[in-house]
Amino acid sequence: MASSASGSAIMAAGITMPDTGGQKICHFRQPFLSNTLHPINYSNLQCRSNTKNSFSSVVKAQAVTVEQTAAQVAPKTEAPVVIVTGASRGIGKAISLALGKAGCKVLVNYSRSSKEAEEVCKEIEACGGQALSFGGDVSKGQDVEAMIKTAVDAWGTVDVLINNAGITRDGLLMRMTTKQWQEVIDLNLTGVYLCTQAAAKIMMKKKKGKIINIASVVGLVGNFGQANYSAAKAGVIGLTKTVAKEYASRNINVNAVAPGFIASDMTAKLGDDNEKKILGQIPFGRYGQPEEVAGLVEFLAINPASNYITGQVLTIDGGMVM
């Protein structure tokens, strides 16, 4: 399953992104913490004038030991549980890696690219994180429910949802088939609705959660040959604002990130003429990088400074739309 924002990166090129599928769960290990705090034994300490300095040193050493032991057994904040859809490549992969390396437990969703999803999981685990992969089509309610259940069964909850999965089926409206239209609407818009509704049920119970939808600048300004994609992404923006209002009383933040042209395997194949035309529309004169989008998503997902942000659409496009 391709990243929806990667589709926006090549909107002028009319290139479609393949769906991806299968299911694989990565194993992970829990860290071990000692629960025993040993009391200090002062019975052997003697206060003599000629051993005053020695006594002081012993007490200081014991105090340091107590502090270190207390730090080991002090309760730690539980790592956030994150679901990223369309996470086997592109922006979705970059988001999964960023959050995994930041200490989150990440469910890597994919449609067909099981091998790529497995590699994302391994990379997260190599950095000391926890990850598992799940193959499923987020445009199907049954798959979405199974995906949420997988995360809850493994880690007990869902703290953050990143709706990234998406496809393109480009063509001028006069030639666009109903199938091309519906496939994009089903995955890029209905999929966001289904995942948001399912994850929000869990977030509502604990009155806490973050939902970040990957939209596109195309949803703001439109684009030739992408009536279906533009409509879906505009719908995601409207959905984001409405859900933000409905769930604000439950302390759930809902925001959208709208990437512009983001570097991918497909942008590398556009050719010099097409690339020159695209870069001419961007004040910064370059493509964005998936890691730059991932950094913004990471901020919205787990940085406390984002807790007062909701219902917003944050463009990351090198100044193309302003």
XYZ file of C-alpha atoms in Angstrom:
322
model
C 0.000 0.000 0.000
C 1.595 3.254 -1.054
C 1.812 6.378 1.063
C -0.926 8.846 0.242
C 1.440 11.756 0.523
C 3.900 10.138 -1.847
C 1.080 10.234 -4.370
C 0.884 13.985 -3.954
C 4.611 14.222 -4.612
C 4.097 13.203 -8.234
C 0.692 14.684 -8.887
C 1.780 16.327 -12.127
C 3.276 13.113 -13.437
C 0.083 11.029 -13.499
C 1.872 8.013 -12.054
C -0.090 5.512 -9.955
C 1.287 3.872 -6.859
C 0.869 0.106 -6.474
C -1.080 -1.416 -3.629
C 0.849 -3.567 -1.214
C -0.478 -7.030 1.098
C 0.081 -10.100 3.518
C 0.523 -10.309 7.247
C 3.503 -10.787 9.497
C 4.030 -10.147 13.152
C 7.476 -9.225 14.461
C 8.582 -10.565 17.834
C 9.696 -8.153 20.505
C 11.106 -8.337 24.001
C 10.155 -6.420 27.131
C 12.957 -4.864 29.225
C 13.514 -6.260 32.760
C 13.496 -3.974 35.787
C 14.392 -4.934 39.360
C 11.694 -4.265 41.958
C 13.927 -4.669 45.039
C 15.227 -1.714 47.030
C 17.689 -2.957 49.694
C 17.742 -1.044 53.018
C 20.988 0.541 54.143
C 22.713 -1.189 57.083
C 24.408 1.313 59.348
C 25.126 -1.211 62.153
C 28.794 -1.503 61.273
C 29.458 2.228 61.030
C 31.420 3.736 63.939
C 31.804 7.471 64.593
C 35.330 8.007 65.880
C 37.264 11.202 65.712
C 40.085 9.625 63.763
C 37.667 8.044 61.227
C 35.386 11.033 60.623
C 36.340 11.434 56.968
C 35.965 7.716 56.336
C 32.497 7.700 57.880
C 31.451 10.666 55.726
C 32.654 8.916 52.587
C 30.736 5.755 53.453
C 27.505 7.689 54.047
C 27.881 9.550 50.737
C 28.532 6.286 48.896
C 25.437 4.733 50.465
C 23.363 7.774 49.502
C 24.490 7.509 45.886
C 23.598 3.810 45.882
C 20.110 4.593 47.184
C 19.555 7.232 44.496
C 20.701 4.912 41.727
C 18.553 2.025 42.973
C 15.517 4.287 43.363
C 15.966 5.504 39.801
C 15.970 1.917 38.588
C 12.712 0.972 40.302
C 10.888 4.289 39.715
C 7.854 3.816 37.456
C 8.496 4.776 33.853
C 6.047 6.403 31.469
C 4.569 3.715 29.234
C 5.710 3.985 25.608
C 2.944 5.278 23.313
C 1.270 2.702 21.068
C 1.110 3.945 17.474
C -0.642 2.609 14.369
C 0.691 3.814 11.016
C -1.274 2.810 7.915
C 0.473 2.399 4.576
C 3.746 2.152 6.473
C 5.922 -0.160 4.382
C 7.448 2.554 2.192
C 7.734 6.275 1.511
C 6.359 8.715 4.058
C 4.651 5.961 6.046
C 7.955 4.148 6.471
C 9.734 7.339 7.529
C 7.005 8.060 10.102
C 7.172 4.532 11.511
C 10.952 4.679 11.868
C 10.909 8.128 13.469
C 8.312 7.126 16.062
C 9.890 3.726 16.661
C 13.295 5.266 17.286
C 11.635 7.797 19.603
C 10.508 4.919 21.819
C 6.988 4.226 20.549
C 5.499 0.782 20.006
C 4.612 0.796 16.312
C 2.139 -1.299 14.338
C 3.291 -1.178 10.711
C 0.269 -1.618 8.437
C 0.601 -2.674 4.809
C -1.544 -4.171 2.087
C 0.800 -6.301 -0.013
C 4.430 -5.402 0.740
C 5.009 -7.851 3.587
C 8.767 -8.018 3.011
C 9.152 -4.236 3.143
C 6.990 -4.020 6.277
C 9.092 -6.709 7.938
C 12.233 -4.692 7.189
C 10.701 -1.605 8.808
C 9.951 -3.658 11.924
C 13.491 -5.028 12.039
C 14.974 -1.550 11.743
C 12.853 -0.305 14.641
C 13.803 -3.307 16.774
C 17.494 -2.833 15.930
C 17.231 0.572 17.587
C 15.747 -0.964 20.726
C 12.101 -0.294 19.840
C 9.103 -2.571 19.526
C 7.176 -3.169 16.307
C 4.815 -5.583 14.646
C 3.419 -5.689 11.138
C -0.163 -6.181 10.045
C -1.414 -6.858 6.529
C -4.836 -5.437 5.805
C -6.892 -3.190 3.527
C -8.005 -0.168 5.550
C -10.881 0.493 3.152
C -12.532 -2.642 4.593
C -14.099 -2.385 8.026
C -13.330 -5.986 8.919
C -9.609 -5.479 8.279
C -9.575 -2.267 10.298
C -11.212 -3.936 13.304
C -8.668 -6.765 13.117
C -5.809 -4.272 12.939
C -6.986 -2.390 16.042
C -7.486 -5.680 17.898
C -3.943 -6.758 17.005
C -2.473 -3.608 18.564
C -4.657 -3.884 21.675
C -3.903 -7.579 22.150
C -0.174 -6.914 21.912
C 0.142 -3.662 23.867
C -3.185 -3.009 25.588
C -4.268 0.212 23.877
C -3.901 2.645 20.964
C -2.484 6.090 21.758
C -1.736 7.483 18.301
C -3.232 6.833 14.859
C -1.475 7.980 11.678
C -3.793 7.699 8.653
C -1.268 7.603 5.823
C -2.439 4.859 3.438
C -3.418 6.021 -0.018
C -3.279 5.437 -3.768
C -3.588 7.429 -6.989
C -5.537 6.560 -10.117
C -4.845 9.638 -12.216
C -6.627 10.758 -15.378
C -8.577 13.697 -16.733
C -12.156 13.815 -15.496
C -13.583 13.366 -19.002
C -11.792 10.014 -19.272
C -11.900 8.893 -15.627
C -13.818 5.680 -15.011
C -16.126 5.115 -12.067
C -13.723 2.403 -10.910
C -10.788 4.852 -10.867
C -12.870 7.320 -8.908
C -14.207 4.823 -6.378
C -10.916 3.050 -5.647
C -9.296 6.315 -4.603
C -12.279 7.503 -2.555
C -12.591 4.115 -0.822
C -8.981 3.928 0.349
C -7.957 7.578 0.720
C -11.144 8.844 2.376
C -13.316 5.959 3.584
C -10.220 4.263 4.989
C -9.484 7.334 7.110
C -13.077 7.353 8.354
C -13.000 3.658 9.301
C -9.630 3.796 11.082
C -10.486 7.014 12.917
C -13.821 5.697 14.129
C -12.295 2.414 15.363
C -9.283 3.968 17.113
C -11.325 6.784 18.664
C -13.462 4.249 20.550
C -10.382 3.235 22.522
C -9.082 6.779 22.938
C -12.447 8.004 24.241
C -12.401 5.525 27.128
C -9.145 6.896 28.492
C -9.849 10.474 27.357
C -6.555 10.812 25.540
C -5.251 10.300 22.016
C -3.661 11.762 18.915
C -4.903 11.321 15.331
C -2.845 12.660 12.418
C -4.220 12.412 8.891
C -1.859 12.660 5.934
C -3.688 14.865 3.447
C -2.104 16.777 0.530
C -1.782 20.280 -0.851
C -3.843 18.885 -3.720
C -6.766 18.801 -1.300
C -6.354 22.560 -0.873
C -5.726 23.768 -4.427
C -6.688 20.881 -6.756
C -4.618 19.471 -9.615
C -5.112 18.555 -13.263
C -5.774 14.854 -13.743
C -6.488 14.197 -10.061
C -10.180 14.912 -9.534
C -10.526 11.716 -7.481
C -7.379 12.266 -5.411
C -8.131 15.961 -4.843
C -11.676 15.177 -3.761
C -10.495 12.480 -1.352
C -7.828 14.684 0.234
C -10.207 17.642 0.509
C -12.575 15.234 2.226
C -9.832 14.198 4.643
C -9.286 17.861 5.546
C -13.008 18.391 6.192
C -13.176 15.150 8.173
C -10.172 16.226 10.256
C -11.788 19.504 11.300
C -15.138 17.899 12.129
C -13.654 15.035 14.145
C -11.433 17.520 16.006
C -14.534 19.409 17.132
C -16.446 16.269 18.086
C -13.640 14.715 20.153
C -12.042 17.783 21.750
C -14.099 17.260 24.922
C -12.471 13.816 25.215
C -8.951 15.291 25.013
C -8.271 13.799 21.569
C -6.191 15.909 19.178
C -6.967 15.556 15.470
C -4.814 17.289 12.860
C -3.862 16.935 9.203
C -0.486 17.239 7.515
C -0.575 18.296 3.863
C 2.668 17.488 2.023
C 3.583 18.945 -1.330
C 6.098 17.326 -3.685
C 7.987 14.713 -1.665
C 10.973 12.789 -3.034
C 10.280 9.145 -3.862
C 11.307 6.408 -6.290
C 8.728 7.771 -8.721
C 9.881 11.386 -8.638
C 13.353 10.084 -9.509
C 11.915 8.685 -12.763
C 10.085 11.801 -13.958
C 12.808 13.020 -16.288
C 14.591 16.372 -16.444
C 11.823 18.301 -18.216
C 9.069 17.254 -15.826
C 11.293 17.794 -12.804
C 12.235 21.291 -13.947
C 8.565 22.155 -14.331
C 7.689 20.807 -10.889
C 10.590 22.446 -9.061
C 9.707 25.746 -10.729
C 6.501 25.771 -8.664
C 8.369 25.396 -5.362
C 10.010 28.506 -3.835
C 12.633 26.332 -2.123
C 13.436 24.792 -5.512
C 13.650 21.191 -4.280
C 11.538 18.211 -3.291
C 10.733 17.624 0.348
C 12.126 14.543 2.050
C 10.003 11.848 3.750
C 12.003 12.388 6.934
C 10.940 16.045 7.004
C 7.280 15.054 6.921
C 7.974 12.399 9.553
C 9.521 15.016 11.828
C 6.367 17.125 11.707
C 4.175 14.095 12.360
C 6.387 13.030 15.269
C 5.935 16.475 16.831
C 2.145 16.289 16.552
C 2.073 12.685 17.788
C 4.235 12.678 20.918
C 5.645 16.125 21.710
C 3.811 17.713 24.683
C 4.144 21.092 22.967
C 1.515 19.907 20.449
C -1.144 19.192 23.075
C -2.992 22.464 22.424
C -3.076 22.008 18.641
C -6.190 20.469 17.074
C -8.287 20.831 13.925
C -5.357 22.254 11.963
C -3.973 21.567 8.487
C -0.202 21.971 8.425
C 1.275 22.263 4.943
C 4.833 21.085 4.360
C 5.509 22.007 0.752
C 8.546 24.261 0.462
C 6.285 27.302 0.209
C 4.326 26.107 -2.829
C 0.922 26.921 -1.312
C 0.922 30.237 0.523
